[in-house]
Amino acid sequence: MAGQTLYDKLFDAHLVRTNDDGSSLLYIDRQVLHEVTSPQAFEGLRIAGRKPWRIDANIATPDHNVPTTERSAGVEFIVDPVSKIQVKTLDENCDEFGILEFKMNDHRQGIVHVMAPEQGAILPGVTAVCGDSHTATLGALGALAHGVGTSEVEHVLATQCLITKKMKNMLVRVDGALGVGVTPKDVVLHVIGVIGTAGGTGYAIEFGGDVFRNMSMEGRMTVCNMAIEAGARVGLVAVDQITLDYVEGRAFSPKGEDWNRAVEAWRSLVSDEDAEFDEVIVINGADIEPQVTWGTSPEMVVSVSDQVPNPANETDPVKVDGINRALKYMGLKADQKITDIKLDRVFIGSCTNSRIEDLRDAAKVVKGRKVADNIIQALVVPGSGLVKTQAENEGLDKIFIEAGLEWREPGCSMCLAMNPDKLGNGEHCASTSNRNFEGRQGFGGRTHLVSPAMAAAAAVTGHFIDVRELLQANG
Amino acid sequence: MNKFTLHTGIAAPLDRANIDTDMIIPKQFLKSIKRSGFGKNLFDELRYLDEGQPDQECTGRPLNEDFVLNKARYQGASVLLARENFGCGSSREHAPWALEDFGIRSVIAPSFAEIFYNNCFKNGLLPIVLSDAQVDQLFIEVEASEGYQLTINLEKQVVVTPSGEEIAFDIDGFRKHCLLNGLDDIGLTLQHADEIKAYEAKRKAEAPWLFGAIQ
């Protein structure tokens, strides 16, 4: 019999029962809640007279709607009345049910997918859900994490289980090493370009190979975060010493004898050598260059040295139509050089790229330089209060501010523009977020997805440039 | 949850691949804490020419006359015909809520994004996967004849065209059962509470650090 994949192991270890029709009831160890997808779930519990199955499995924080400007006056002073209601509703629901919440001005507040691993609330080997598709991020720890809808949030609150079907297994193996100036974000954008936005639908993707083995936890989180942009609900990286070093000593990590027991259990959280994957994609790490999306889907991505595609080179009519629509929306011309695209705003943040390493990467590029004149705004939004403090202790905030970037309070911010941070109609943004959909960052806004280093390079030059040129100039 | 058994309604063709959840319901409308009232902002950026605001009255906003659901012949449509990877992007259940509130009961496409597909079933909305060729055929037929209606018979698992042609589709047995009977998943799962408790006791013994740590 063939060995098991990491996904198979995690799935089997949490299986409560298999129903007659093949669907499974999977036990969920952790649920992370935020203000946008939870209110209707709590309301549903109340209407049905149900109570949460296990209070201590849940952790909450507001992130999507919170302002990122000075906000010490508290929730009552959120200007947008509808945002205020959502954040207050989360506070009230957590207070009523006794769920641990890091409220807006708690220093542990942050974007759910940054906060949860940082606290040790998500550990290797756990199953987790969150009402957000980027929950795949947490798979970087060797955890089985599913993004779910509000009905499923309610279902997990009420039953501690998720009804699911076993997915197929895909291995994305990136061999060798990355070049200087090439980051985890470039890797995952490149992968999405190769397999397409629906290429991972129905699969759990495990990221393997030397590139991921040598990647930091922050980088692994960036990669797993965008599994969903390749259509996969689940992204995973096997547990190794890097994982254990990251987890040790965090607030909710096991301590003492429990730690030793946990480590012993976690060491098996790797795919067996003879495990069979339904699909294997192999990429050479050295072939990956800094990436830039030019269109309105994350698969519309090229290297910074490339050009905007020409629909004349495409035969599939649905694709031609897609390229033409994207060119029109983005205000770009076929065959235009990527480095000729001028930017209006820069956004460094989001659950994809707001961790300490991301901020260090960006700071290294802007240090001693100034934001270009044509850039209306360049935002740096740390992923959590703890990331913000650490960055400030390292002096990164000063580097950003001196260069002319704005240093903000943690939250989702301009990634989806539910708070006041958004693009104007027709503006181009170099963004470290995860989606370049039409209108995502503001009505008529034009998003280009890039790494933090590439966003920083765009900020100081005003257009896209291969960040390696600036890094070389740094010496 | 609404039952879904047999439904006949006007089909509207949305001829575009990768319709994402930001298109289905833009983020400014996600701030409601209710499940209803999203229909007027379904496809807001495609449907209206101006930028929609939450709590705004939508009658009187300038319409994009080229958008399929604004065309006279598709008024009252309840079956949406779409292209591949429909519903990609976020996990927001506001997307099926908006479709359902608008009056859409079924979406037919060659493929769906997974989370969206799941979310539909929780809201009495039936997503149907047909082959590329079958979807192409329906696009051609619906565009050729005004007032084109499709009948969806969930019990028999067929889409019936006006000519009486029956196109079979697959659906998971559990989901079919829940939709046909309007069953609530939570109630069904809680029938297995003893098994959940037994699993939980085993889990607590092997990983005690996952219990009581967060409070």
XYZ file of C-alpha atoms in Angstrom:
690
model
C 0.000 0.000 0.000
C 1.269 3.448 -0.882
C 2.166 5.779 1.940
C 0.063 8.722 3.029
C 0.345 12.349 2.102
C 0.422 14.988 4.824
C -3.146 15.918 3.871
C -4.286 12.281 4.185
C -2.737 12.052 7.648
C -4.332 15.258 8.901
C -7.698 14.278 7.452
C -7.688 10.758 8.874
C -6.585 11.968 12.294
C -9.663 14.208 12.537
C -12.293 11.961 11.017
C -15.321 11.592 13.294
C -17.431 9.590 10.883
C -17.985 8.945 7.205
C -21.566 9.342 6.071
C -23.223 6.825 3.745
C -22.858 9.159 0.761
C -19.094 9.550 1.224
C -19.141 12.951 2.925
C -17.200 13.143 6.169
C -17.571 14.785 9.503
C -14.207 16.294 10.378
C -13.439 17.457 13.929
C -12.234 21.063 14.037
C -9.698 21.982 16.734
C -9.715 25.717 16.182
C -12.006 28.364 14.751
C -10.814 31.921 14.107
C -13.558 34.542 13.908
C -13.678 38.062 12.479
C -16.384 40.675 12.126
C -17.508 40.219 8.506
C -18.481 36.557 8.251
C -19.513 35.835 11.855
C -22.511 38.051 12.738
C -25.055 35.984 10.794
C -23.583 32.792 12.284
C -24.056 34.024 15.849
C -27.543 35.231 14.911
C -28.299 31.758 13.548
C -27.255 30.142 16.840
C -29.452 32.508 18.783
C -32.486 31.969 16.552
C -32.148 28.198 16.886
C -31.502 28.406 20.631
C -28.102 26.710 20.242
C -24.892 27.239 22.178
C -21.311 26.911 20.908
C -20.098 23.333 21.301
C -16.728 24.361 22.767
C -15.945 27.936 23.719
C -12.210 27.261 24.185
C -11.700 26.272 20.549
C -12.442 29.800 19.333
C -10.422 32.982 19.030
C -11.544 36.257 17.463
C -10.288 39.632 16.328
C -11.697 42.393 14.117
C -9.596 43.051 11.006
C -11.437 43.647 7.717
C -13.172 46.871 8.709
C -10.923 48.498 11.258
C -9.469 51.896 10.421
C -5.673 51.857 10.143
C -5.238 55.497 11.094
C -4.960 56.627 14.716
C -7.849 54.893 16.502
C -7.126 55.002 20.215
C -10.511 56.668 20.798
C -12.059 53.227 20.262
C -14.795 51.482 18.338
C -17.390 54.176 19.039
C -15.324 56.579 16.950
C -15.088 54.482 13.776
C -16.385 56.985 11.232
C -18.131 54.564 8.866
C -21.383 53.702 10.705
C -21.764 50.287 9.062
C -18.171 49.282 9.870
C -18.736 50.383 13.419
C -21.809 48.150 13.744
C -19.898 45.123 12.491
C -16.942 45.603 14.821
C -19.273 46.263 17.767
C -21.350 43.208 16.899
C -18.244 41.002 17.030
C -17.331 42.482 20.425
C -20.858 41.889 21.736
C -21.071 38.339 20.403
C -17.704 37.380 21.881
C -18.616 38.959 25.213
C -21.999 37.220 25.275
C -20.630 33.759 24.470
C -17.368 34.166 26.420
C -15.083 33.823 23.377
C -11.546 35.162 23.631
C -11.261 38.250 21.439
C -8.403 40.648 20.825
C -10.394 43.834 20.434
C -9.458 46.653 18.090
C -7.031 48.390 20.409
C -5.520 45.291 22.037
C -1.851 45.096 21.014
C -2.426 41.485 19.936
C -5.137 42.487 17.434
C -4.308 41.894 13.813
C -5.300 40.235 10.584
C -6.752 36.837 11.550
C -4.176 34.860 9.572
C -1.285 36.836 11.037
C -2.585 36.924 14.607
C -3.548 33.237 14.968
C -0.152 31.639 14.223
C 1.674 34.445 16.016
C -0.236 33.577 19.205
C 0.330 29.836 18.816
C -3.452 29.510 18.518
C -2.809 27.520 15.355
C -0.362 24.662 15.857
C 0.976 21.865 13.657
C -1.460 18.991 13.260
C -4.609 20.940 14.103
C -7.665 21.389 11.945
C -8.832 24.974 11.722
C -11.535 26.959 9.995
C -12.113 30.654 9.526
C -14.779 32.448 7.518
C -12.213 33.728 5.077
C -10.783 32.071 1.994
C -7.209 32.982 2.931
C -7.353 30.601 5.884
C -5.175 28.368 3.692
C -2.325 30.512 5.113
C -2.325 28.420 8.275
C -1.376 25.274 6.369
C 2.180 26.629 6.468
C 2.367 25.213 9.998
C 1.380 21.728 8.890
C -2.212 22.396 9.979
C -5.291 21.494 7.938
C -7.017 24.855 7.568
C -10.179 25.477 5.557
C -11.689 28.753 4.471
C -15.444 28.456 5.020
C -18.675 30.383 4.484
C -20.890 31.777 7.220
C -23.202 28.723 7.383
C -20.130 26.605 8.016
C -18.892 29.080 10.663
C -22.220 28.513 12.407
C -22.021 24.755 11.865
C -18.557 24.561 13.435
C -19.625 26.794 16.333
C -22.588 24.508 16.997
C -21.040 21.082 16.354
C -17.208 21.499 16.353
C -17.298 19.653 13.035
C -17.137 20.466 9.351
C -18.994 18.433 6.745
C -16.504 17.909 3.967
C -15.372 15.584 1.234
C -11.843 14.377 0.987
C -9.881 16.382 -1.562
C -7.396 15.113 -4.094
C -3.666 15.586 -3.441
C -1.436 17.878 -5.475
C 2.270 18.356 -4.911
C 3.832 21.590 -6.118
C 7.557 20.965 -5.916
C 9.945 23.852 -6.417
C 13.492 22.555 -6.663
C 16.831 24.279 -6.278
C 17.171 27.761 -4.862
C 15.707 31.195 -5.520
C 17.807 33.980 -6.951
C 18.625 37.097 -4.936
C 15.639 39.470 -4.782
C 13.174 36.665 -5.608
C 10.733 36.132 -2.738
C 8.028 33.676 -1.644
C 5.411 35.977 -3.213
C 7.120 35.659 -6.581
C 7.141 31.876 -6.160
C 3.429 31.633 -5.485
C 2.483 34.108 -8.233
C 4.603 32.084 -10.634
C 2.903 28.853 -9.496
C -0.544 30.402 -10.081
C 0.606 31.517 -13.518
C 1.593 27.920 -14.283
C -1.479 26.060 -12.969
C -4.124 28.801 -13.381
C -6.726 30.180 -10.960
C -8.818 27.023 -11.182
C -5.891 24.585 -11.481
C -6.069 23.614 -7.817
C -9.872 23.297 -7.543
C -10.710 20.107 -5.650
C -7.131 19.635 -4.466
C -5.192 20.168 -1.278
C -1.842 21.533 -2.466
C 1.318 20.556 -0.617
C 4.286 22.800 -1.351
C 7.452 20.721 -1.317
C 11.003 20.748 -2.597
C 14.158 22.543 -1.516
C 12.806 26.042 -2.028
C 10.069 25.507 0.576
C 12.319 23.472 2.881
C 14.662 26.454 3.074
C 11.893 29.035 3.343
C 11.040 30.816 6.601
C 7.626 30.329 8.224
C 6.642 33.839 7.127
C 7.451 32.908 3.533
C 5.579 29.619 3.779
C 2.540 31.504 5.049
C 2.711 33.856 2.061
C 2.740 30.870 -0.280
C -0.056 28.879 1.419
C -2.106 32.084 1.670
C -2.473 32.211 -2.092
C -3.322 28.512 -2.598
C -6.912 29.696 -2.907
C -5.938 31.968 -5.830
C -4.981 28.742 -7.593
C -8.431 27.359 -6.673
C -7.256 25.139 -3.795
C -9.054 25.483 -0.503
C -6.074 24.006 1.335
C -2.328 24.707 1.114
C 0.205 22.786 3.186
C 3.885 22.647 4.048
C 5.357 19.686 5.950
C 6.566 20.179 9.524
C 10.315 20.516 10.044
C 12.716 22.217 12.444
C 11.823 25.636 11.007
C 8.181 25.002 11.987
C 9.089 23.867 15.481
C 11.389 26.844 16.049
C 8.585 29.182 14.982
C 5.979 27.595 17.266
C 8.078 27.203 20.417
C 7.366 29.678 23.184
C 4.254 31.309 21.672
C 1.410 32.286 24.004
C -0.781 29.247 23.328
C 1.939 26.745 22.387
C 2.314 23.723 24.658
C 4.946 24.043 27.373
C 7.171 21.688 29.374
C 6.319 17.982 29.075
C 3.403 18.809 26.738
C 5.892 20.444 24.369
C 7.998 17.294 24.178
C 4.920 15.156 23.559
C 3.682 17.566 20.915
C 7.012 17.675 19.078
C 7.119 13.911 18.972
C 3.639 13.811 17.428
C 4.333 16.663 15.020
C 7.479 15.091 13.562
C 5.264 12.631 11.665
C 3.470 15.492 9.890
C 5.204 14.995 6.553
C 4.126 13.094 3.456
C 5.515 9.562 3.406
C 8.273 9.047 0.844
C 6.108 6.618 -1.106
C 2.937 8.736 -0.887
C 1.133 9.105 -4.196
C -0.147 12.470 -5.352
C -2.929 12.781 -7.927
C -1.019 15.600 -9.592
C 2.600 16.738 -9.370
C 3.894 20.066 -10.677
C 7.650 20.558 -10.791
C 9.229 23.994 -11.107
C 12.866 25.003 -11.049
C 13.377 27.732 -8.453
C 16.160 29.367 -10.429
C 13.709 30.043 -13.296
C 11.523 32.324 -11.177
C 11.949 36.082 -11.595
C 10.196 38.904 -9.722
C 6.535 38.738 -10.786
C 3.928 41.396 -11.605
C 0.249 40.788 -12.406
C -0.975 42.851 -15.329
C -4.659 41.783 -15.418
C -7.722 41.149 -13.289
C -7.058 37.577 -12.229
C -3.986 36.387 -10.276
C -3.121 33.998 -13.136
C -2.574 37.043 -15.374
C 1.010 37.315 -14.229
C 4.395 37.761 -15.936
C 7.986 38.450 -14.960
C 8.972 42.079 -14.486
C 11.210 41.847 -17.549
C 8.254 40.748 -19.737
C 5.530 42.527 -21.638
C 1.767 42.696 -21.288
C 0.391 39.767 -23.360
C -1.112 40.211 -26.787
C -4.521 38.553 -27.346
C -3.440 37.909 -30.941
C -1.111 35.199 -29.597
C -3.982 33.327 -27.938
C -6.341 30.883 -29.677
C -8.934 29.987 -27.011
C -11.825 32.478 -27.540
C -12.752 32.576 -23.825
C -9.106 33.507 -23.050
C -8.965 36.138 -25.800
C -12.128 37.661 -24.376
C -10.592 37.564 -20.873
C -7.384 39.284 -22.014
C -9.276 41.982 -23.915
C -11.546 42.723 -20.966
C -8.561 42.860 -18.610
C -6.553 45.161 -20.896
C -9.521 47.523 -21.142
C -10.192 47.527 -17.396
C -6.506 47.951 -16.553
C -5.948 50.661 -19.167
C -2.981 48.774 -20.643
C -1.906 48.026 -24.203
C -0.882 44.660 -25.592
C 2.923 44.242 -25.715
C 3.488 47.186 -23.374
C 6.590 46.674 -21.217
C 5.795 45.948 -17.564
C 8.462 48.440 -16.509
C 6.549 51.162 -18.417
C 3.501 50.840 -16.135
C 3.279 53.943 -13.942
C 1.815 53.647 -10.461
C -0.395 56.002 -8.426
C -0.443 54.204 -5.099
C 1.505 51.516 -3.275
C 0.095 49.160 -0.663
C 2.365 47.027 1.509
C 0.272 44.840 3.806
C -2.537 42.192 3.842
C -2.627 38.617 5.161
C -0.284 37.712 2.309
C 2.573 40.122 3.046
C 2.376 42.016 6.329
C 4.696 39.964 8.500
C 8.021 41.127 9.848
C 10.102 39.707 6.997
C 7.904 41.417 4.439
C 8.437 44.741 6.166
C 12.194 44.141 6.392
C 12.303 43.343 2.654
C 10.466 46.549 1.804
C 12.504 48.683 4.209
C 15.765 47.442 2.704
C 14.672 48.797 -0.679
C 13.307 52.193 0.402
C 16.099 52.946 2.891
C 17.839 56.155 1.870
C 15.419 56.719 -1.027
C 12.269 58.808 -1.414
C 8.797 57.972 -2.667
C 8.522 59.121 -6.305
C 6.596 62.340 -7.050
C 3.859 60.617 -9.035
C 2.913 58.348 -6.118
C -0.137 59.830 -4.359
C 0.103 57.504 -1.402
C 2.294 54.636 -0.229
C 0.887 52.706 2.730
C 2.632 50.256 5.015
C 0.118 48.357 7.145
C 1.614 45.804 9.558
C -0.345 42.562 10.019
C -0.739 42.781 13.784
C 0.054 44.897 16.794
C 2.946 42.569 17.611
C 4.409 42.884 14.100
C 4.078 46.654 14.392
C 5.945 46.721 17.702
C 8.695 44.459 16.422
C 9.134 46.582 13.289
C 9.324 49.718 15.424
C 11.916 48.072 17.679
C 13.982 47.408 14.560
C 13.558 51.003 13.404
C 11.697 50.020 10.234
C 8.916 52.549 10.842
C 11.461 55.384 10.727
C 12.913 54.117 7.462
C 9.433 54.070 5.898
C 8.426 57.462 7.252
C 11.701 59.091 6.177
C 11.198 57.715 2.684
C 7.699 59.203 2.568
C 5.567 56.113 3.188
C 2.732 56.108 5.727
C 3.074 53.830 8.758
C -0.333 52.555 9.872
C -2.205 50.563 12.508
C -2.798 46.837 11.752
C -5.723 45.552 9.682
C -6.762 44.293 6.251
C -6.832 47.831 4.899
C -6.494 48.385 1.164
C -6.394 44.682 0.305
C -10.159 44.793 0.030
C -10.900 48.400 0.865
C -13.671 47.772 3.371
C -12.150 50.489 5.513
C -11.333 54.028 4.229
C -8.058 52.914 2.532
C -8.926 52.544 -1.150
C -7.963 53.332 -4.727
C -9.534 56.076 -6.806
C -11.172 55.253 -10.145
C -8.514 54.336 -12.726
C -5.574 54.459 -10.317
C -2.805 51.864 -10.620
C -1.568 50.290 -7.405
C 1.472 48.130 -6.730
C -0.008 45.942 -4.032
C 1.367 43.110 -1.912
C -2.142 41.707 -1.441
C -3.657 38.618 -3.061
C -6.449 39.614 -5.454
C -6.437 41.877 -8.466
C -10.151 41.474 -9.222
C -12.041 44.399 -10.747
C -12.995 46.900 -8.058
C -11.321 44.897 -5.309
C -9.253 47.827 -3.965
C -11.839 50.457 -4.820
C -14.307 51.207 -7.636
C -12.389 51.278 -10.929
C -9.079 50.654 -9.104
C -6.293 48.820 -10.974
C -4.329 46.381 -8.856
C -0.935 44.876 -9.696
C 0.092 42.091 -7.328
C 3.782 42.050 -6.405
C 6.159 41.168 -3.572
C 6.922 43.673 -0.788
C 10.371 44.305 -2.309
C 8.861 44.982 -5.744
C 6.170 47.239 -4.226
C 8.857 49.183 -2.394
C 10.865 49.520 -5.604
C 7.753 50.806 -7.391
C 7.183 53.312 -4.594
C 10.607 54.926 -4.960
C 10.750 54.884 -8.768
C 7.070 55.536 -9.568
C 6.884 52.661 -12.031
C 7.651 48.943 -12.038
C 11.348 48.137 -11.968
C 13.240 44.936 -11.346
C 14.010 45.294 -7.646
C 17.327 43.520 -8.208
C 18.605 46.665 -9.934
C 17.990 48.675 -6.756
C 19.387 45.956 -4.504
C 22.562 45.907 -6.618
C 22.860 49.665 -6.292
C 22.629 49.184 -2.513
C 25.753 47.081 -2.799
C -33.543 26.789 4.358
C -35.677 26.843 1.199
C -36.417 23.484 -0.355
C -35.426 22.894 -3.941
C -37.432 20.286 -5.801
C -38.655 21.343 -9.213
C -38.057 24.776 -10.666
C -38.915 26.398 -13.998
C -37.704 29.866 -14.857
C -36.214 32.240 -17.404
C -32.522 31.587 -18.045
C -30.084 34.500 -18.381
C -26.673 34.016 -20.046
C -23.693 35.635 -18.256
C -21.042 35.037 -20.875
C -17.849 35.554 -18.954
C -15.366 33.183 -17.295
C -13.983 33.566 -13.746
C -16.862 35.592 -12.311
C -15.450 36.344 -8.867
C -17.184 37.000 -5.579
C -16.168 40.687 -5.667
C -18.194 40.973 -8.881
C -21.134 39.072 -7.425
C -21.290 41.322 -4.370
C -18.714 44.117 -3.925
C -17.142 44.498 -0.516
C -18.891 47.690 0.547
C -22.107 45.677 0.861
C -20.629 43.066 3.208
C -21.017 45.260 6.229
C -24.586 44.249 6.963
C -25.053 41.932 9.907
C -28.163 40.404 8.274
C -28.538 37.662 5.671
C -31.129 39.423 3.542
C -31.338 42.488 1.325
C -28.249 41.839 -0.820
C -30.172 41.276 -4.069
C -30.336 44.929 -5.097
C -26.517 45.010 -5.095
C -25.999 41.707 -6.900
C -23.339 42.306 -9.604
C -23.366 45.972 -8.543
C -20.356 47.122 -10.583
C -21.547 45.318 -13.711
C -25.172 46.281 -13.299
C -24.969 49.990 -12.488
C -22.802 52.691 -14.019
C -22.115 54.551 -10.782
C -20.306 53.417 -7.648
C -22.790 51.826 -5.266
C -22.898 52.787 -1.596
C -24.247 50.706 1.272
C -27.778 51.638 2.370
C -28.349 53.484 -0.897
C -31.710 53.291 -2.649
C -30.973 51.586 -5.991
C -34.050 52.563 -8.008
C -32.997 55.546 -10.092
C -29.300 54.603 -10.269
C -27.975 54.626 -13.861
C -28.137 51.130 -15.305
C -25.592 49.488 -17.575
C -28.007 48.592 -20.393
C -25.518 46.094 -21.835
C -25.508 43.940 -18.716
C -27.522 40.791 -19.224
C -29.775 41.055 -16.180
C -30.775 44.593 -17.206
C -32.099 43.486 -20.582
C -35.891 43.410 -20.912
C -35.949 39.856 -22.210
C -34.221 38.502 -19.106
C -36.361 40.275 -16.512
C -37.466 37.848 -13.822
C -34.659 35.405 -14.663
C -34.164 32.726 -12.008
C -31.624 30.476 -13.715
C -28.167 31.888 -14.388
C -26.100 30.393 -17.159
C -22.398 31.048 -16.619
C -18.889 30.102 -17.687
C -16.001 28.304 -15.990
C -14.749 28.906 -12.448
C -17.882 30.794 -11.383
C -17.696 32.188 -7.827
C -13.917 32.240 -7.479
C -12.327 34.378 -4.794
C -13.538 34.972 -1.305
C -15.519 32.714 1.024
C -18.180 35.381 1.539
C -21.568 33.718 1.764
C -22.988 37.097 0.830
C -22.466 35.930 -2.781
C -25.116 33.176 -2.691
C -27.238 35.367 -0.391
C -27.226 38.089 -3.053
C -28.081 35.654 -5.870
C -30.857 34.096 -3.827
C -32.247 37.459 -2.716
C -32.295 38.617 -6.338
C -34.380 35.567 -7.241
C -31.785 33.228 -8.766
C -32.512 29.611 -7.793
C -29.895 27.815 -9.860
C -26.571 28.594 -11.560
C -25.422 26.372 -14.432
C -21.721 26.441 -15.379
C -18.916 24.127 -16.545
C -17.117 24.580 -13.205
C -17.432 26.407 -9.900
C -14.974 27.567 -7.264
C -15.202 25.208 -4.346
C -16.166 27.409 -1.409
C -18.851 29.186 -3.427
C -20.201 25.825 -4.595
C -20.474 24.657 -0.970
C -22.074 27.875 0.164
C -24.856 27.588 -2.440
C -26.193 24.389 -0.917
C -26.492 26.013 2.493
C -28.882 28.554 1.012
C -31.275 26.618 -1.161
C -29.408 27.597 -4.327
C -28.578 24.784 -6.753
C -25.249 24.988 -8.638
C -25.245 22.622 -11.612
C -22.102 21.501 -13.412
C -22.570 20.575 -17.087
C -19.937 19.897 -19.710
C -18.452 22.738 -21.776
C -20.370 21.486 -24.804
C -23.674 21.338 -22.942
C -23.185 24.824 -21.517
C -22.245 26.111 -24.987
C -25.434 24.603 -26.373
C -27.561 26.277 -23.683
C -25.872 29.646 -24.358
C -26.731 29.321 -28.046
C -30.329 28.321 -27.372
C -31.031 30.978 -24.755
C -29.625 33.740 -26.951
C -31.647 32.484 -29.939
C -35.073 32.559 -28.376
C -36.629 35.191 -26.182
C -38.463 33.943 -23.109
C -36.307 30.775 -23.052
C -37.008 28.852 -19.880
C -35.275 25.930 -18.255
C -36.836 23.416 -15.906
C -34.642 21.880 -13.236
C -35.830 18.633 -11.740
C -33.617 17.851 -8.779
C -35.275 14.525 -7.950
C -34.529 13.218 -11.466
C -31.250 15.229 -11.696
C -32.076 16.710 -15.095
C -32.181 20.121 -16.731
C -35.051 20.186 -19.214
C -34.910 22.534 -22.223
C -38.055 23.970 -23.891
C -37.810 21.308 -26.597
C -38.110 18.644 -23.920
C -34.467 17.571 -24.094
C -33.266 16.294 -20.726
C -29.665 16.993 -19.710
C -28.548 14.899 -16.746
C -26.315 16.317 -14.003
C -24.457 14.865 -11.037
C -24.986 15.896 -7.462
C -23.725 14.562 -4.170
C -26.409 12.400 -2.515
C -26.290 14.112 0.870
C -26.587 17.570 -0.649
C -29.483 16.450 -2.826
C -31.275 15.012 0.196
C -30.793 18.242 2.176
C -31.966 20.467 -0.677
C -35.009 18.350 -1.499
C -36.092 18.453 2.127
C -34.832 21.908 3.101
C -32.792 20.292 5.895
C -30.507 22.180 8.211
C -26.999 20.638 8.346
C -26.530 21.461 12.014
C -29.542 19.441 13.115
C -28.339 16.498 11.048
C -24.808 16.667 12.435
C -26.043 16.898 16.012
C -27.708 13.507 15.530
C -24.130 12.231 15.734
C -23.302 14.119 18.937
C -22.228 10.931 20.717
C -19.660 10.153 18.046
C -18.354 13.723 18.200
C -18.006 13.471 21.979
C -16.202 10.135 21.709
C -13.754 11.592 19.176
C -13.275 14.635 21.359
C -12.373 12.530 24.399
C -9.737 10.689 22.357
C -8.396 13.976 20.975
C -8.150 15.436 24.460
C -6.122 12.462 25.639
C -3.642 12.716 22.760
C -3.390 16.520 22.528
C -4.439 18.003 25.887
C -2.738 21.308 24.977
C -5.564 21.992 22.524
C -8.135 22.081 25.292
C -8.679 24.921 27.682
C -5.604 26.749 26.415
C -7.542 29.509 24.717
C -9.833 31.276 27.126
